[in-house]
Coordinates of C-alpha atoms in Angstrom, one line a residue:
Chain A
M1 CA -81.6 -91.2 22.0
A2 CA -82.8 -87.6 22.7
P3 CA -80.5 -84.9 21.3
P4 CA -78.3 -83.1 23.9
R5 CA -80.0 -80.1 25.5
T6 CA -76.8 -78.1 25.9
Y7 CA -74.4 -76.8 23.3
H8 CA -71.3 -74.6 23.1
C9 CA -70.5 -71.9 20.6
E10 CA -68.1 -69.1 19.7
A11 CA -70.0 -65.9 19.3
L12 CA -70.0 -62.1 18.9
I13 CA -72.3 -60.3 21.3
L14 CA -74.4 -57.8 19.3
K15 CA -76.7 -56.3 22.0
H16 CA -78.6 -57.0 25.1
V17 CA -81.7 -55.6 26.8
P18 CA -82.9 -56.0 30.4
F19 CA -85.2 -58.9 30.9
G20 CA -87.2 -59.6 34.0
E21 CA -85.8 -58.7 37.4
A22 CA -82.1 -59.2 36.9
D23 CA -81.7 -61.1 33.6
L24 CA -80.5 -60.0 30.2
L25 CA -81.9 -60.9 26.8
V26 CA -78.8 -61.3 24.7
T27 CA -78.6 -61.2 20.9
F28 CA -75.4 -62.7 19.5
F29 CA -74.0 -64.0 16.2
A30 CA -72.5 -67.5 16.6
R31 CA -69.8 -68.6 14.2
E32 CA -71.4 -71.9 13.4
R33 CA -75.1 -71.2 14.2
G34 CA -75.9 -67.7 13.0
K35 CA -78.0 -65.2 15.0
I36 CA -79.4 -66.4 18.4
R37 CA -81.3 -64.7 21.2
A38 CA -80.9 -66.2 24.6
V39 CA -81.6 -65.3 28.2
A40 CA -78.8 -64.9 30.7
R41 CA -80.3 -65.4 34.1
G42 CA -79.1 -63.0 36.9
A43 CA -76.6 -61.4 34.5
R44 CA -77.4 -57.9 35.7
R45 CA -76.3 -58.6 39.3
S46 CA -72.9 -57.3 39.9
N47 CA -71.6 -60.6 41.4
S48 CA -73.0 -62.7 38.5
K49 CA -70.3 -64.9 36.9
L50 CA -71.7 -63.7 33.5
V51 CA -71.3 -60.0 34.2
G52 CA -68.8 -58.4 31.8
H53 CA -68.7 -61.4 29.5
L54 CA -71.9 -60.5 27.7
E55 CA -71.2 -56.8 26.8
P56 CA -71.9 -55.8 23.2
L57 CA -68.9 -56.0 20.9
T58 CA -67.1 -58.8 22.7
Q59 CA -66.2 -62.2 21.3
V60 CA -67.0 -65.0 23.7
N61 CA -67.3 -68.7 24.1
L62 CA -70.7 -69.5 25.3
S63 CA -72.4 -72.6 26.9
L64 CA -76.1 -72.7 26.4
A65 CA -79.0 -74.9 27.4
Q66 CA -82.0 -75.2 25.1
G67 CA -85.1 -73.6 26.6
R68 CA -88.6 -74.9 26.4
G69 CA -90.2 -71.6 25.4
G70 CA -88.0 -71.0 22.3
L71 CA -85.4 -69.0 24.1
D72 CA -82.1 -70.7 25.1
H73 CA -80.4 -70.0 28.4
V74 CA -76.7 -68.9 28.7
S75 CA -75.2 -71.0 31.4
Q76 CA -71.5 -70.0 31.0
A77 CA -69.6 -67.3 29.1
Q78 CA -65.9 -66.9 28.7
L79 CA -64.5 -63.7 27.1
M80 CA -62.2 -64.4 24.2
E81 CA -61.6 -60.9 22.8
S82 CA -62.9 -57.6 24.3
F83 CA -61.7 -55.3 21.5
A84 CA -60.3 -53.1 24.2
P85 CA -58.8 -50.4 21.8
L86 CA -62.2 -49.9 20.3
K87 CA -63.8 -49.3 23.7
D88 CA -61.5 -46.4 24.5
D89 CA -62.8 -44.1 21.8
L90 CA -66.3 -42.7 21.4
Q91 CA -66.2 -42.7 17.6
A92 CA -64.9 -46.3 17.5
I93 CA -67.6 -47.5 20.0
T94 CA -70.3 -45.9 17.8
K95 CA -68.9 -47.5 14.7
G96 CA -68.8 -50.8 16.5
F97 CA -72.5 -50.4 17.4
Y98 CA -73.2 -49.6 13.7
L99 CA -71.4 -52.7 12.7
A100 CA -73.3 -54.8 15.3
E101 CA -76.6 -53.3 14.0
L102 CA -75.8 -54.4 10.5
V103 CA -74.8 -57.9 11.6
D104 CA -78.1 -58.1 13.5
G105 CA -80.0 -56.9 10.5
F106 CA -78.4 -59.1 7.9
G107 CA -77.7 -62.2 10.1
S108 CA -80.7 -64.5 10.3
E109 CA -81.6 -66.9 13.0
A110 CA -80.6 -70.6 12.6
N111 CA -78.7 -69.6 9.4
P112 CA -75.0 -69.9 9.9
N113 CA -72.8 -67.5 8.0
Q114 CA -69.1 -68.0 8.9
P115 CA -67.8 -65.4 6.4
L116 CA -70.1 -62.8 8.0
Y117 CA -68.8 -63.8 11.5
Q118 CA -65.2 -63.5 10.4
L119 CA -65.9 -60.2 8.6
A120 CA -67.5 -58.7 11.7
V121 CA -64.6 -59.7 13.9
A122 CA -62.0 -58.4 11.4
G123 CA -64.1 -55.2 11.1
L124 CA -64.1 -54.6 14.9
N125 CA -60.3 -55.1 15.0
A126 CA -59.8 -52.6 12.1
I127 CA -62.0 -50.0 13.8
G128 CA -60.1 -50.3 17.0
Q129 CA -56.8 -49.9 15.2
D130 CA -57.8 -46.7 13.4
P131 CA -60.9 -45.2 15.0
E132 CA -60.7 -42.0 12.8
S133 CA -60.8 -43.9 9.5
E134 CA -64.1 -44.4 7.7
L135 CA -62.7 -47.0 5.3
P136 CA -63.0 -50.1 7.5
L137 CA -66.7 -49.4 7.7
R138 CA -67.0 -48.9 3.9
F139 CA -65.1 -52.2 3.4
F140 CA -67.4 -53.9 6.0
E141 CA -70.5 -52.6 4.3
L142 CA -69.5 -53.8 0.8
H143 CA -68.3 -57.2 2.0
L144 CA -71.4 -57.6 4.2
L145 CA -73.5 -57.3 1.0
K146 CA -71.2 -59.8 -0.6
V147 CA -71.3 -62.5 2.1
S148 CA -75.1 -62.0 2.3
G149 CA -75.4 -62.8 -1.4
L150 CA -76.5 -59.2 -2.2
M151 CA -73.3 -57.8 -3.8
P152 CA -74.1 -55.1 -6.2
E153 CA -72.9 -55.6 -9.8
L154 CA -69.8 -53.4 -10.3
Y155 CA -68.4 -54.7 -13.6
R156 CA -71.3 -55.0 -16.0
C157 CA -74.5 -53.1 -16.7
V158 CA -77.2 -55.0 -14.8
E159 CA -79.7 -54.4 -17.7
C160 CA -77.8 -55.0 -21.0
R161 CA -74.9 -57.1 -19.4
T162 CA -72.2 -55.3 -21.3
D163 CA -68.9 -54.6 -19.6
L164 CA -68.9 -51.1 -18.1
A165 CA -66.5 -48.8 -20.0
P166 CA -65.2 -45.6 -18.4
G167 CA -68.1 -43.1 -18.4
S168 CA -71.0 -41.6 -16.5
H169 CA -72.7 -44.5 -14.9
R170 CA -75.6 -44.8 -12.5
F171 CA -76.2 -47.0 -9.6
S172 CA -79.4 -48.5 -8.3
P173 CA -79.9 -51.1 -5.5
D174 CA -83.4 -51.8 -6.9
V175 CA -81.9 -53.4 -10.1
G176 CA -78.8 -54.8 -8.3
G177 CA -75.9 -52.5 -9.1
C178 CA -74.5 -50.3 -11.9
L179 CA -76.2 -49.2 -15.1
C180 CA -74.5 -48.1 -18.3
P181 CA -75.5 -44.6 -19.7
D182 CA -77.8 -46.3 -22.3
C183 CA -80.0 -48.3 -20.0
R184 CA -82.8 -46.5 -18.2
P185 CA -85.1 -49.1 -16.4
A186 CA -88.5 -47.7 -15.5
E187 CA -89.3 -47.2 -11.8
A188 CA -85.7 -47.9 -10.6
H189 CA -84.4 -45.5 -8.0
V190 CA -81.1 -44.5 -9.7
R191 CA -78.4 -42.1 -8.8
P192 CA -75.3 -40.9 -10.6
L193 CA -72.1 -42.9 -10.0
S194 CA -68.8 -41.2 -10.6
L195 CA -66.0 -43.2 -12.3
R196 CA -63.7 -42.6 -9.3
A197 CA -66.4 -44.0 -6.9
L198 CA -66.8 -47.0 -9.2
K199 CA -63.1 -47.6 -9.1
V200 CA -62.9 -47.4 -5.3
L201 CA -65.8 -49.8 -4.9
R202 CA -64.1 -52.3 -7.2
L203 CA -60.8 -51.8 -5.3
L204 CA -62.7 -52.4 -2.0
D205 CA -64.2 -55.5 -3.5
R206 CA -60.9 -57.0 -4.5
S207 CA -58.8 -55.9 -1.5
Q208 CA -58.1 -57.4 1.9
L209 CA -59.0 -55.4 4.9
R210 CA -55.4 -55.0 6.0
E211 CA -54.6 -53.2 2.6
I212 CA -57.3 -50.6 3.1
P213 CA -55.5 -48.1 5.4
S214 CA -53.2 -47.0 2.6
L215 CA -56.1 -45.7 0.6
K216 CA -56.7 -41.9 0.8
L217 CA -60.0 -40.4 -0.4
S218 CA -61.2 -36.8 -0.8
D219 CA -64.1 -35.8 1.3
S220 CA -66.5 -35.7 -1.6
L221 CA -65.5 -39.1 -2.9
A222 CA -65.7 -40.6 0.6
Q223 CA -69.2 -39.1 1.0
E224 CA -70.4 -40.5 -2.4
I225 CA -69.2 -44.0 -1.6
K226 CA -70.8 -43.8 1.9
S227 CA -74.1 -42.7 0.5
L228 CA -74.1 -45.4 -2.2
L229 CA -73.5 -48.1 0.3
S230 CA -75.9 -46.8 2.8
M231 CA -78.6 -46.7 0.1
S232 CA -77.9 -50.3 -0.7
I233 CA -78.0 -51.4 2.9
E234 CA -81.1 -49.6 3.8
Y235 CA -82.8 -50.9 0.6
W236 CA -82.1 -54.5 1.6
L237 CA -82.9 -54.0 5.3
D238 CA -85.9 -51.9 4.4
K239 CA -85.3 -49.7 7.4
Q240 CA -83.1 -46.9 8.6
I241 CA -79.9 -47.8 10.6
Q242 CA -80.6 -46.4 14.1
S243 CA -76.9 -46.0 15.1
N244 CA -76.2 -44.0 11.9
S245 CA -77.8 -40.8 13.3
F246 CA -75.5 -40.7 16.3
L247 CA -72.5 -41.4 14.1
E248 CA -73.5 -38.5 11.9
Q249 CA -74.0 -36.3 14.9
L250 CA -70.5 -37.1 16.1
H251 CA -69.1 -36.3 12.7
R252 CA -70.9 -32.9 12.6
E253 CA -69.7 -32.0 16.1
E254 CA -66.2 -33.0 15.3
K255 CA -66.2 -30.9 12.1
S256 CA -67.6 -27.8 13.9
R257 CA -65.0 -28.2 16.6
V258 CA -62.2 -28.4 14.0
Y259 CA -63.4 -25.3 12.2
S260 CA -64.3 -23.3 15.3
Chain B
M1 CA -103.8 -60.6 25.5
T2 CA -106.9 -59.1 23.9
P3 CA -110.1 -58.6 25.8
D4 CA -111.8 -61.1 23.5
A5 CA -109.5 -63.8 24.8
I6 CA -110.9 -63.5 28.4
P7 CA -113.4 -66.3 28.7
A8 CA -115.6 -64.5 31.3
A9 CA -117.9 -61.9 29.9
S10 CA -116.3 -59.0 31.7
P11 CA -115.0 -56.1 29.6
S12 CA -113.7 -54.3 32.8
L13 CA -111.7 -57.4 33.8
A14 CA -110.4 -57.8 30.3
R15 CA -109.3 -54.1 30.3
L16 CA -107.5 -54.5 33.7
I17 CA -105.6 -57.6 32.4
Q18 CA -104.7 -55.7 29.2
E19 CA -103.4 -52.7 31.1
L20 CA -101.4 -54.9 33.5
N21 CA -100.0 -56.8 30.6
R22 CA -98.3 -53.5 29.4
L23 CA -96.1 -53.4 32.5
P24 CA -92.4 -54.5 32.0
G25 CA -91.8 -58.1 32.8
I26 CA -95.6 -58.9 33.1
G27 CA -96.8 -61.5 30.6
P28 CA -100.4 -62.5 29.9
K29 CA -100.4 -65.1 32.6
S30 CA -98.9 -62.9 35.3
A31 CA -101.4 -60.1 34.2
Q32 CA -104.3 -62.5 34.8
R33 CA -102.9 -63.6 38.2
L34 CA -102.5 -60.0 39.3
A35 CA -105.9 -59.0 38.0
Y36 CA -107.6 -61.8 40.0
Y37 CA -105.5 -60.9 43.0
L38 CA -106.7 -57.3 42.8
I39 CA -110.3 -58.4 42.5
R40 CA -110.0 -60.4 45.7
L41 CA -108.4 -57.5 47.6
P42 CA -110.7 -55.5 49.9
S43 CA -112.0 -52.5 48.0
E44 CA -110.1 -49.9 50.1
E45 CA -106.7 -51.6 49.4
A46 CA -107.3 -51.9 45.6
L47 CA -108.5 -48.3 45.5
A48 CA -105.5 -47.1 47.5
L49 CA -103.3 -48.6 44.7
A50 CA -105.3 -46.9 42.1
D51 CA -105.1 -43.6 44.0
A52 CA -101.3 -44.0 44.4
I53 CA -100.9 -44.4 40.6
S54 CA -103.2 -41.5 40.0
A55 CA -101.4 -39.2 42.5
V56 CA -98.0 -40.1 41.1
K57 CA -99.1 -39.3 37.6
S58 CA -100.6 -36.0 38.5
N59 CA -98.0 -34.8 41.1
I60 CA -94.6 -36.1 39.9
L61 CA -92.5 -33.7 37.9
F62 CA -88.8 -33.2 37.0
C63 CA -86.7 -31.2 39.5
Q64 CA -85.6 -28.1 37.5
Q65 CA -82.1 -28.5 38.8
C66 CA -81.2 -32.2 39.0
Q67 CA -84.0 -33.6 36.7
N68 CA -84.8 -36.2 39.3
L69 CA -88.4 -37.1 39.8
T70 CA -90.0 -35.2 42.6
D71 CA -93.2 -33.8 44.1
S72 CA -91.8 -30.3 44.3
S73 CA -89.1 -28.5 42.3
P74 CA -86.3 -28.0 43.3
C75 CA -86.3 -31.3 45.1
G76 CA -85.4 -32.2 48.7
V77 CA -81.8 -33.1 47.7
C78 CA -81.1 -29.9 45.8
T79 CA -82.5 -27.7 48.6
E80 CA -80.6 -29.5 51.4
P81 CA -78.1 -26.8 52.7
Q82 CA -75.5 -29.3 54.0
R83 CA -74.9 -30.7 50.5
N84 CA -71.6 -29.9 48.8
Q85 CA -72.7 -27.6 46.0
E86 CA -69.4 -28.0 44.2
Q87 CA -69.8 -31.6 43.3
I88 CA -72.4 -33.0 40.9
C89 CA -72.8 -36.8 40.4
V90 CA -74.3 -37.7 37.0
V91 CA -76.4 -40.9 37.0
E92 CA -78.5 -42.7 34.5
D93 CA -81.8 -43.2 36.4
P94 CA -83.6 -42.0 39.5
M95 CA -83.0 -45.4 41.0
D96 CA -79.3 -44.8 40.8
V97 CA -79.7 -41.8 43.1
L98 CA -81.4 -44.1 45.7
A99 CA -78.6 -46.6 45.4
L100 CA -75.9 -43.9 46.0
E101 CA -77.9 -42.3 48.8
R102 CA -78.0 -45.6 50.6
T103 CA -74.2 -45.7 50.7
R104 CA -74.0 -42.3 52.5
A105 CA -70.7 -41.9 50.8
F106 CA -71.6 -38.9 48.7
R107 CA -73.0 -35.6 50.0
G108 CA -73.0 -33.5 46.8
L109 CA -75.7 -32.9 44.3
Y110 CA -77.0 -35.2 41.5
H111 CA -78.0 -34.9 37.9
V112 CA -80.2 -37.6 36.4
L113 CA -79.9 -38.2 32.6
H114 CA -82.9 -40.5 32.3
G115 CA -81.1 -42.9 30.1
V116 CA -77.8 -43.4 28.3
I117 CA -76.7 -42.9 24.7
S118 CA -77.9 -46.0 23.0
P119 CA -77.2 -45.8 19.3
L120 CA -78.8 -49.2 18.6
N121 CA -82.1 -48.0 20.1
G122 CA -81.9 -44.6 18.4
V123 CA -81.2 -42.8 21.7
G124 CA -78.8 -39.9 21.2
P125 CA -77.7 -37.0 23.4
D126 CA -80.8 -35.0 22.5
Q127 CA -83.1 -37.5 24.1
L128 CA -81.3 -37.3 27.5
K129 CA -81.1 -34.5 30.1
L130 CA -77.7 -33.5 28.8
K131 CA -78.6 -30.0 27.6
E132 CA -79.9 -29.3 31.2
L133 CA -76.6 -30.6 32.6
F134 CA -74.4 -28.4 30.4
S135 CA -76.5 -25.4 31.1
R136 CA -76.4 -26.1 34.8
L137 CA -72.6 -26.2 34.7
T138 CA -72.5 -22.7 33.3
Q139 CA -74.8 -21.4 36.0
E140 CA -73.5 -23.1 39.2
E141 CA -70.2 -23.1 40.9
V142 CA -69.3 -26.7 40.2
K143 CA -65.7 -27.9 40.6
E144 CA -66.1 -31.6 40.2
L145 CA -68.4 -33.6 37.9
I146 CA -68.5 -37.3 38.9
I147 CA -69.8 -39.5 36.1
A148 CA -71.6 -42.5 37.6
T149 CA -73.1 -44.1 34.5
N150 CA -73.2 -47.9 34.6
P151 CA -70.0 -49.6 33.5
T152 CA -71.7 -50.9 30.3
L153 CA -70.6 -50.0 26.8
E154 CA -73.5 -47.5 26.5
G155 CA -72.7 -46.0 29.9
E156 CA -69.1 -45.6 28.9
A157 CA -70.1 -44.0 25.6
T158 CA -72.3 -41.5 27.5
A159 CA -69.4 -40.7 29.9
M160 CA -67.0 -40.2 26.9
Y161 CA -69.6 -37.9 25.2
I162 CA -69.9 -35.7 28.3
R163 CA -66.1 -35.6 28.7
R164 CA -65.7 -34.7 25.0
H165 CA -68.3 -32.0 25.2
L166 CA -66.7 -30.4 28.3
A167 CA -63.1 -30.7 27.0
G168 CA -61.1 -27.5 27.7
Q169 CA -63.3 -26.3 30.6
E170 CA -61.9 -25.8 34.1
L171 CA -63.7 -28.6 35.7
K172 CA -62.5 -31.8 37.3
I173 CA -64.3 -34.7 35.6
T174 CA -64.0 -38.1 37.3
H175 CA -65.9 -41.4 37.0
L176 CA -66.5 -44.1 39.5
A177 CA -63.7 -46.7 40.0
R178 CA -63.9 -49.9 37.8
G179 CA -63.0 -53.1 39.4
L180 CA -64.1 -56.2 41.3
P181 CA -67.4 -56.4 43.1
V182 CA -67.6 -57.4 46.7
G183 CA -68.3 -61.1 46.8
G184 CA -67.0 -61.6 43.3
S185 CA -64.4 -64.0 42.0
L186 CA -61.2 -63.4 40.0
E187 CA -61.8 -66.6 38.1
Y188 CA -65.1 -65.4 36.6
T189 CA -64.1 -61.7 36.1
D190 CA -63.8 -60.6 32.5
D191 CA -60.4 -59.4 31.2
L192 CA -61.4 -55.7 30.9
T193 CA -62.7 -55.4 34.4
L194 CA -59.6 -57.3 35.7
S195 CA -57.2 -55.0 33.9
R196 CA -59.0 -51.9 35.1
A197 CA -59.0 -53.3 38.7
F198 CA -55.2 -53.7 38.3
Q199 CA -54.8 -50.2 37.0
G200 CA -56.8 -48.8 39.9
R201 CA -55.1 -50.9 42.6
Q202 CA -54.6 -49.2 46.0
E203 CA -51.8 -49.4 48.6
L204 CA -52.8 -51.3 51.7

């Protein structure tokens, strides 16, 4: 018997682009199927039954039909969660786009990763609850590396494998995490790692997302952690995160408004 | 499709197919069909198309006021004396101006952004005609800015960015109503649209 040509899935819409006259090419991350790209016919028409259900950063139930040319077709979409609080704030929307870009980059087609799906949904909820806080994004970045099997080593030196004692350590995504003061691998792109930053990274690693809002960081420490995680993410993706530049611009504008 | 893939020994045909293949929504097969259609057209019709493309490329410019595409700047809409000079409607694309003009519901001026803020595609405020909009607002006697970006997440982000940038100024900023499309169905409407339609309900 031929396998069924239709299937259903729960998914997070990551992005879409116009396709043909009135269609959309939708990229989504399905809970049980991983990243999928599919065509939603007529979805750009205002009276389409799909309109509004396929917007980026929404959790949906989809019905799809397998296409002949490699692209499946969305036949039905039912919105499950629109993350409405997130969509009322420009910073939160931009953070949501950043999260979606990372899921798109780390998620692979036909490779299910349920922990990544759950992490992304929890991350969007956390951003919506506290649009000003940067910590939900830092938590997401570190745990994204973890659920993708790329978690940097935070407890032992990646070269000599000894436990890291308090001191001046260094960090390098090339070698997979922290280095003790004695190890200096050739050609690794290393940067200093303060003890406070190491402690926060370990705390983020061991914490649940709901525990994060109680953590208060100085600007310099927050910047150090952000920079270390961005370096790891861009190393593994081997490209710059597009949405990061607009996020940075918003931060700069916000700061200049506060100080003016 | 590369010129080498064209079986007939015709570099000019291969080039035409290659150029047509660059157009949005035109795949290699459609490019071939269009190319053979153009070959079969009478010469004057095919050349009229080439002439129209050439004229558009050499004559079209941005209107210095509204940034719409025009043959002469300022454009016909900006110079029309009956237009309400105190209202500016901000749209994403020139095609949106045509859509709004068809309704005859708006008789003010326009400002075309030529896109929306799209962080995923690396499009920020600097890539849009936002600087021109903000400078226009300081020079003209504008009382209401109507933001008519599409009700997509990127359109909403663009609207929020404009509102944030103009916060504190004496200017009425509105955006088009969100709600149910004519001919639509409640059953298939998403929750966000439905809740906004409820918020914007009107007395009968």
